[in-house]
Tab-separated table of C-alpha atoms and ligand atoms in Angstrom:
chain	number	residue	atom	x	y	z
A	5	MET	CA	12.647	-21.093	-10.798
A	6	ASP	CA	14.788	-22.706	-8.093
A	7	GLY	CA	13.709	-21.459	-4.691
A	8	SER	CA	16.447	-23.006	-2.590
A	9	ALA	CA	19.458	-21.525	-4.368
A	10	VAL	CA	18.990	-17.775	-3.896
A	11	SER	CA	16.302	-17.439	-1.292
A	12	GLU	CA	17.854	-14.363	0.236
A	13	VAL	CA	20.838	-12.086	0.167
A	14	GLU	CA	22.091	-10.182	3.192
A	15	LYS	CA	23.878	-6.835	3.060
A	16	ASN	CA	23.968	-3.771	5.331
A	17	ASP	CA	21.988	-5.755	7.902
A	18	CYS	CA	19.131	-5.898	5.438
A	19	ILE	CA	17.621	-8.967	3.847
A	20	TYR	CA	17.022	-8.597	0.112
A	21	VAL	CA	13.918	-10.529	-0.862
A	22	VAL	CA	14.511	-12.046	-4.276
A	23	GLN	CA	11.489	-11.689	-6.533
A	24	SER	CA	9.747	-14.881	-7.582
A	25	LYS	CA	7.277	-13.435	-10.099
A	26	GLU	CA	7.851	-11.445	-13.257
A	27	SER	CA	7.077	-7.787	-12.744
A	28	ASN	CA	7.003	-5.053	-15.356
A	29	THR	CA	9.535	-2.269	-15.622
A	30	LEU	CA	8.269	1.318	-15.926
A	31	GLU	CA	9.096	1.180	-19.636
A	32	GLN	CA	6.939	-1.935	-20.099
A	33	ASP	CA	4.070	-0.492	-18.054
A	34	VAL	CA	4.114	2.702	-20.113
A	35	LYS	CA	4.224	0.776	-23.384
A	36	GLN	CA	1.322	-1.429	-22.286
A	37	GLY	CA	-0.815	1.235	-20.665
A	38	MET	CA	-0.073	4.646	-22.109
A	39	LEU	CA	0.461	4.293	-25.846
A	40	THR	CA	-3.129	3.317	-26.680
A	41	SER	CA	-6.487	4.224	-25.241
A	42	PRO	CA	-7.991	3.598	-22.668
A	43	ARG	CA	-4.838	4.781	-20.976
A	44	SER	CA	-3.586	3.743	-17.570
A	45	ILE	CA	-0.464	3.445	-15.443
A	46	PRO	CA	0.050	1.518	-12.169
A	47	PRO	CA	-0.088	3.608	-8.963
A	48	LYS	CA	3.256	2.382	-7.639
A	49	TYR	CA	5.022	5.091	-9.655
A	50	PHE	CA	3.470	7.835	-7.513
A	51	TYR	CA	6.007	7.284	-4.790
A	52	ASP	CA	9.171	9.157	-5.633
A	53	GLU	CA	10.456	11.383	-2.830
A	54	ARG	CA	7.956	14.190	-3.504
A	55	GLY	CA	5.137	11.683	-4.045
A	56	SER	CA	5.824	10.038	-0.681
A	57	LEU	CA	5.817	13.449	1.007
A	58	LEU	CA	2.543	14.377	-0.682
A	59	PHE	CA	1.005	11.074	0.364
A	60	ASP	CA	1.972	11.817	3.975
A	61	GLN	CA	0.266	15.209	3.588
A	62	ILE	CA	-2.876	13.537	2.195
A	63	CYS	CA	-2.981	11.422	5.346
A	64	GLU	CA	-3.089	14.607	7.422
A	65	THR	CA	-6.012	16.217	5.582
A	66	ASP	CA	-9.412	16.419	7.276
A	67	GLU	CA	-11.059	14.581	4.419
A	68	TYR	CA	-8.744	11.550	4.174
A	69	TYR	CA	-10.202	9.452	6.990
A	70	PRO	CA	-8.494	6.019	6.426
A	71	THR	CA	-5.141	6.745	8.076
A	72	ARG	CA	-6.661	8.468	11.095
A	73	THR	CA	-9.367	5.855	11.537
A	74	GLU	CA	-6.989	2.924	11.292
A	75	SER	CA	-4.550	4.575	13.651
A	76	GLU	CA	-7.291	5.171	16.233
A	77	LEU	CA	-8.410	1.557	15.971
A	78	LEU	CA	-4.842	0.355	16.465
A	79	ASN	CA	-4.372	2.686	19.396
A	80	GLU	CA	-7.481	1.319	21.061
A	81	TYR	CA	-7.158	-2.376	20.208
A	82	ALA	CA	-3.434	-3.078	19.854
A	83	LEU	CA	-3.245	-4.812	23.242
A	84	GLU	CA	-6.084	-7.119	22.356
A	85	LEU	CA	-4.684	-7.862	18.907
A	86	VAL	CA	-1.201	-8.584	20.182
A	87	ALA	CA	-2.574	-10.701	23.029
A	88	ALA	CA	-4.435	-12.797	20.460
A	89	ALA	CA	-1.505	-13.058	18.044
A	90	ARG	CA	1.364	-13.446	20.545
A	91	PRO	CA	3.935	-12.681	17.854
A	92	GLU	CA	7.592	-13.592	18.048
A	93	HIS	CA	8.084	-11.876	14.694
A	94	ILE	CA	6.116	-9.051	13.086
A	95	ILE	CA	6.429	-8.872	9.299
A	96	GLU	CA	4.894	-5.781	7.701
A	97	PHE	CA	4.184	-5.457	3.974
A	98	GLY	CA	4.710	-1.967	2.534
A	99	SER	CA	5.852	-0.617	5.888
A	100	GLY	CA	6.811	2.874	4.624
A	101	THR	CA	7.476	5.110	7.614
A	102	SER	CA	6.073	2.370	9.947
A	103	ARG	CA	4.233	5.090	11.864
A	104	LYS	CA	1.245	2.930	12.810
A	105	THR	CA	3.380	-0.032	13.839
A	106	HIS	CA	4.300	1.764	17.073
A	107	HIS	CA	0.887	0.841	18.460
A	108	LEU	CA	1.657	-2.852	18.021
A	109	LEU	CA	5.194	-2.670	19.391
A	110	GLN	CA	4.095	-0.635	22.409
A	111	ALA	CA	1.454	-3.260	23.075
A	112	CYS	CA	4.110	-5.977	22.853
A	113	GLU	CA	6.233	-4.037	25.302
A	114	GLN	CA	3.354	-3.653	27.749
A	115	GLN	CA	2.609	-7.362	27.636
A	116	GLY	CA	6.244	-8.356	27.948
A	117	ILE	CA	6.150	-9.949	24.521
A	118	SER	CA	9.572	-9.691	22.976
A	119	CYS	CA	9.578	-9.887	19.223
A	120	GLU	CA	11.533	-9.027	16.124
A	121	TYR	CA	10.271	-6.569	13.532
A	122	PHE	CA	10.685	-7.139	9.792
A	123	PRO	CA	9.561	-4.056	7.845
A	124	PHE	CA	9.223	-4.996	4.159
A	125	ASP	CA	9.452	-2.167	1.651
A	126	VAL	CA	11.017	-1.191	-1.674
A	127	CYS	CA	12.617	1.916	-0.246
A	128	GLU	CA	15.865	0.908	1.436
A	129	GLU	CA	16.658	4.376	2.768
A	130	MET	CA	13.360	4.505	4.592
A	131	LEU	CA	14.029	1.039	6.021
A	132	HIS	CA	17.414	2.104	7.420
A	133	GLN	CA	15.798	5.055	9.105
A	134	VAL	CA	12.992	2.954	10.561
A	135	ARG	CA	15.521	0.423	11.836
A	136	ASP	CA	17.671	3.062	13.537
A	137	ASP	CA	14.675	4.885	15.052
A	138	PHE	CA	12.951	1.765	16.299
A	139	MET	CA	16.050	0.108	17.751
A	140	GLN	CA	16.802	3.290	19.625
A	141	HIS	CA	13.233	3.672	20.834
A	142	TYR	CA	12.722	0.028	21.847
A	143	GLN	CA	15.927	-1.231	23.461
A	144	TRP	CA	14.641	-4.822	23.445
A	145	LEU	CA	13.705	-4.816	19.760
A	146	ASP	CA	15.609	-6.293	16.868
A	147	VAL	CA	14.696	-4.822	13.479
A	148	LYS	CA	15.522	-6.724	10.315
A	149	PRO	CA	14.581	-4.812	7.179
A	150	LEU	CA	13.334	-6.789	4.203
A	151	VAL	CA	14.120	-4.966	0.977
A	152	GLY	CA	11.922	-5.814	-1.969
A	153	ASP	CA	8.633	-5.557	-3.815
A	154	TYR	CA	5.890	-7.515	-2.059
A	155	THR	CA	3.890	-7.670	-5.293
A	156	ALA	CA	6.726	-9.557	-6.998
A	157	GLY	CA	6.039	-12.871	-5.243
A	158	LEU	CA	6.587	-14.114	-1.685
A	159	GLU	CA	8.187	-17.461	-2.450
A	160	HIS	CA	11.585	-16.262	-1.269
A	161	LEU	CA	10.322	-14.300	1.718
A	162	HIS	CA	12.450	-14.911	4.815
A	163	ARG	CA	10.688	-17.315	7.192
A	164	PRO	CA	11.785	-16.820	10.821
A	165	ASN	CA	11.381	-19.604	13.380
A	166	GLY	CA	8.510	-18.978	15.750
A	167	THR	CA	5.062	-17.418	15.612
A	168	CYS	CA	4.708	-14.754	12.925
A	169	MET	CA	2.242	-11.891	12.754
A	170	TYR	CA	1.950	-10.581	9.206
A	171	VAL	CA	0.679	-7.026	8.944
A	172	PHE	CA	-0.749	-5.253	5.892
A	173	LEU	CA	-2.148	-1.847	6.805
A	174	GLY	CA	-3.537	1.298	5.221
A	175	SER	CA	-5.910	-0.515	2.899
A	176	SER	CA	-3.126	-0.778	0.363
A	177	ILE	CA	-4.922	-4.003	-0.577
A	178	GLY	CA	-7.380	-1.620	-2.303
A	179	ASN	CA	-4.919	-0.968	-5.126
A	180	PHE	CA	-5.262	-4.597	-6.207
A	181	SER	CA	-8.286	-5.676	-8.232
A	182	LYS	CA	-10.635	-7.794	-6.108
A	183	GLN	CA	-9.299	-10.911	-7.824
A	184	GLU	CA	-5.632	-9.908	-7.324
A	185	ALA	CA	-6.404	-9.120	-3.676
A	186	LYS	CA	-7.629	-12.685	-3.146
A	187	GLU	CA	-4.530	-14.021	-4.847
A	188	PHE	CA	-2.243	-11.876	-2.715
A	189	ILE	CA	-3.871	-12.976	0.554
A	190	ALA	CA	-3.606	-16.583	-0.645
A	191	GLU	CA	0.119	-16.002	-1.207
A	192	VAL	CA	0.501	-14.631	2.314
A	193	ALA	CA	-1.532	-17.531	3.732
A	194	ASN	CA	0.825	-19.843	1.911
A	195	CYS	CA	3.766	-18.362	3.852
A	196	MET	CA	1.985	-18.843	7.166
A	197	CYS	CA	2.423	-21.744	9.575
A	198	SER	CA	-0.160	-22.981	12.045
A	199	GLY	CA	-0.715	-20.306	14.714
A	200	ASP	CA	0.592	-17.438	12.583
A	201	THR	CA	-1.703	-14.465	12.073
A	202	LEU	CA	-2.406	-11.797	9.469
A	203	LEU	CA	-3.633	-8.324	10.423
A	204	LEU	CA	-5.289	-6.609	7.451
A	205	GLY	CA	-6.515	-3.010	7.165
A	206	VAL	CA	-9.405	-2.672	4.720
A	207	ASP	CA	-11.291	0.439	3.607
A	208	ARG	CA	-15.053	0.052	3.535
A	209	VAL	CA	-17.859	0.866	1.128
A	210	LYS	CA	-19.628	3.976	2.396
A	211	GLN	CA	-21.560	7.105	1.364
A	212	GLU	CA	-20.271	8.285	-1.966
A	213	GLU	CA	-19.866	11.856	-0.676
A	214	VAL	CA	-17.386	10.792	2.026
A	215	LEU	CA	-15.303	8.891	-0.515
A	216	HIS	CA	-15.500	11.736	-2.990
A	217	GLN	CA	-14.164	14.226	-0.467
A	218	ALA	CA	-11.415	11.875	0.724
A	219	TYR	CA	-9.974	11.797	-2.800
A	220	ASN	CA	-10.770	15.443	-3.621
A	221	ASP	CA	-9.469	17.321	-0.593
A	222	LYS	CA	-10.103	21.071	-0.471
A	223	GLN	CA	-6.420	21.952	-0.336
A	224	GLY	CA	-5.828	20.067	-3.573
A	225	ILE	CA	-3.077	17.860	-2.173
A	226	THR	CA	-4.509	14.700	-3.748
A	227	GLY	CA	-4.517	16.574	-7.063
A	228	GLU	CA	-0.865	17.496	-6.630
A	229	PHE	CA	-0.058	13.892	-5.716
A	230	ASN	CA	-1.815	12.658	-8.842
A	231	LEU	CA	-0.145	15.237	-11.126
A	232	ASN	CA	3.274	14.466	-9.638
A	233	LEU	CA	3.099	11.171	-11.516
A	234	LEU	CA	3.752	13.201	-14.667
A	235	ASN	CA	6.914	14.612	-13.062
A	236	VAL	CA	8.022	11.040	-12.402
A	237	LEU	CA	7.444	10.139	-16.069
A	238	ASN	CA	9.174	13.326	-17.224
A	239	SER	CA	12.300	12.591	-15.242
A	240	ARG	CA	12.459	8.827	-15.700
A	241	LEU	CA	11.514	8.702	-19.383
A	242	ASP	CA	12.777	12.088	-20.470
A	243	ALA	CA	9.200	13.054	-21.334
A	244	ASN	CA	7.608	16.482	-21.714
A	245	PHE	CA	4.258	16.341	-19.930
A	246	ASP	CA	3.080	19.868	-19.061
A	247	LEU	CA	1.346	19.567	-15.669
A	248	ASP	CA	-0.746	22.679	-16.343
A	249	LYS	CA	-2.457	20.876	-19.196
A	250	PHE	CA	-3.915	18.119	-17.010
A	251	LYS	CA	-6.537	18.060	-14.283
A	252	HIS	CA	-7.014	15.706	-11.353
A	253	LYS	CA	-10.285	13.782	-11.255
A	254	ALA	CA	-11.385	11.200	-8.693
A	255	VAL	CA	-14.776	9.494	-8.809
A	256	TYR	CA	-16.426	6.632	-6.991
A	257	ASN	CA	-17.582	3.851	-9.294
A	258	PRO	CA	-20.347	2.068	-7.349
A	259	ASP	CA	-20.575	-0.849	-9.803
A	260	LYS	CA	-16.950	-1.736	-9.208
A	261	GLN	CA	-16.930	-0.530	-5.587
A	262	ARG	CA	-13.836	1.514	-6.174
A	263	VAL	CA	-12.529	5.044	-6.354
A	264	GLU	CA	-10.934	5.741	-9.726
A	265	MET	CA	-8.351	8.444	-10.100
A	266	TYR	CA	-7.627	10.016	-13.453
A	267	LEU	CA	-5.524	12.714	-15.057
A	268	VAL	CA	-7.638	14.435	-17.693
A	269	SER	CA	-6.009	16.079	-20.690
A	270	GLN	CA	-7.236	19.681	-20.969
A	271	LYS	CA	-6.609	19.846	-24.732
A	272	GLY	CA	-5.504	17.807	-27.692
A	273	GLN	CA	-1.759	17.390	-27.193
A	274	GLN	CA	1.295	15.320	-28.011
A	275	ILE	CA	3.837	14.111	-25.486
A	276	ASP	CA	7.261	12.822	-26.424
A	277	LEU	CA	8.845	10.055	-24.405
A	278	ASP	CA	12.444	10.420	-25.519
A	279	THR	CA	13.834	7.437	-23.604
A	280	LEU	CA	11.307	5.160	-25.300
A	281	GLY	CA	11.378	6.940	-28.668
A	282	GLU	CA	7.575	7.042	-28.504
A	283	ARG	CA	4.930	9.755	-28.786
A	284	ILE	CA	1.555	9.864	-27.044
A	285	GLU	CA	-1.320	11.668	-28.786
A	286	LEU	CA	-4.049	12.706	-26.368
A	287	ASP	CA	-7.496	14.014	-27.298
A	288	ASP	CA	-9.103	16.926	-25.518
A	289	GLY	CA	-10.747	15.450	-22.396
A	290	GLU	CA	-8.987	12.090	-22.702
A	291	LYS	CA	-8.383	10.369	-19.359
A	292	ILE	CA	-5.425	8.460	-17.972
A	293	LEU	CA	-6.379	6.045	-15.160
A	294	THR	CA	-3.706	6.428	-12.478
A	295	GLU	CA	-5.168	4.577	-9.499
A	296	VAL	CA	-8.020	2.369	-8.357
A	297	SER	CA	-8.831	2.040	-4.678
A	298	HIS	CA	-11.267	-0.780	-3.951
A	299	LYS	CA	-13.701	-0.653	-1.052
A	300	TYR	CA	-15.112	-3.671	0.784
A	301	SER	CA	-18.197	-4.502	2.824
A	302	HIS	CA	-17.855	-6.080	6.277
A	303	LYS	CA	-18.523	-9.475	4.742
A	304	GLN	CA	-16.223	-8.979	1.755
A	305	ALA	CA	-13.386	-7.940	4.074
A	306	GLU	CA	-13.716	-11.229	5.959
A	307	ALA	CA	-14.063	-13.226	2.746
A	308	LEU	CA	-10.658	-11.939	1.644
A	309	LEU	CA	-9.187	-13.906	4.533
A	310	THR	CA	-11.538	-16.873	4.823
A	311	ASP	CA	-11.294	-17.611	1.078
A	312	ALA	CA	-7.580	-18.150	1.707
A	313	GLY	CA	-8.446	-20.703	4.391
A	314	LEU	CA	-7.727	-18.339	7.288
A	315	HIS	CA	-9.821	-18.147	10.424
A	316	ILE	CA	-11.144	-14.766	11.652
A	317	LEU	CA	-10.020	-13.988	15.228
A	318	ARG	CA	-11.089	-10.328	15.493
A	319	HIS	CA	-12.893	-7.882	13.247
A	320	ILE	CA	-12.625	-4.341	14.546
A	321	GLU	CA	-14.442	-1.355	13.090
A	322	PRO	CA	-15.363	2.126	14.326
A	323	GLU	CA	-18.982	3.122	14.997
A	324	ASN	CA	-19.384	4.618	11.534
A	325	ALA	CA	-18.000	1.388	9.996
A	326	TRP	CA	-15.689	3.351	7.686
A	327	PHE	CA	-12.718	1.015	8.068
A	328	SER	CA	-11.951	-2.562	9.135
A	329	LEU	CA	-9.034	-4.118	10.924
A	330	VAL	CA	-9.257	-7.859	10.610
A	331	LEU	CA	-7.026	-10.350	12.402
A	332	ALA	CA	-7.043	-13.893	11.066
A	333	SER	CA	-5.041	-16.984	11.864
A	334	LYS	CA	-3.855	-20.102	10.148
A	335	ARG	CA	-5.206	-23.167	11.920
B	26	AVJ	C1	-2.138	4.035	-0.181
B	26	AVJ	C2	-3.455	2.939	-1.824
B	26	AVJ	C3	-4.249	3.094	0.426
B	26	AVJ	O1	-6.018	4.226	-2.139
B	26	AVJ	O2	-6.490	5.486	-0.457
B	26	AVJ	C4	-4.737	8.208	-1.271
B	26	AVJ	C5	-3.542	5.989	-1.927
B	26	AVJ	N1	-4.486	7.826	-3.376
B	26	AVJ	N2	-5.271	9.233	-1.968
B	26	AVJ	C6	-5.687	4.948	-1.192
B	26	AVJ	C7	-4.239	7.305	-2.176
B	26	AVJ	C8	-5.107	9.005	-3.233
B	26	AVJ	C9	-4.194	5.131	-0.884
B	26	AVJ	N3	-3.504	3.813	-0.644
């Protein structure tokens, strides 16, 4: 593929990041993962409007510690992180509502560091809102939304002139397999110039009970989030999943150091996918794997970055060591 020809497209003050890797459509993912057993579907399809709202609600539950913990770490250490990174540009993968980024921008403000912010997300509407909010809130700040899928290759990612701080928060890295995670960090490292930094949020291996509760909250919001995937398939593929005939299940798999989320069929049943002209036949108790969320040790979290040739500048964790924020630089 020729990188120089269409490296970016600009419209509505947004930069559209052209994908440089093949990525599956929903139809392809369903054909590959759902028509035969063991069944699975990638977690990116959770996030329709209701799914995004439910995820926000998960983040507010008592049991789901990652968001709160990471936010507290950022609140406490943002000045130190920004002082070490001295960014002229902050580029954030999967920025979503950008709620946690305020800590970094406030720290920039306090240190008189003026920078540009490039939130990178698939959801353009969200990006417009973030841009308007942030430019109003920080008069000195220029926001340049990057519209695209960060898992579809970074070859065409906009490269501003000056020191860049790449940011990947929330332990979204956990959705990748451990091998894919290494490959993704290597891709990011490949975008970086000498002196650039990467700030990575990583969820840690911990007592099984804590993990179990985080993915099985009492209010059942994680269950609703998981089941909502079937609504997404119903509306996008004209399917007839009956949500009452599935149950949410999340378990920690210690061998693979990951939480696995499933939808379990509560009876033998058939589902028609009219758009695809296909039918799924599920056994009683059959599971569909909907998400994996990998956990890392202190050492593994650093290895993610050092294996890509990056140099650890700071590794911040709370007293209970439930979460890591790691800042690494390119030499
Ligand atoms: C957004 C992928 C970091 O794995 O913890 C939360 C998603 N799924 N509860 C995670 C999620 C169920 C979350 N990530």
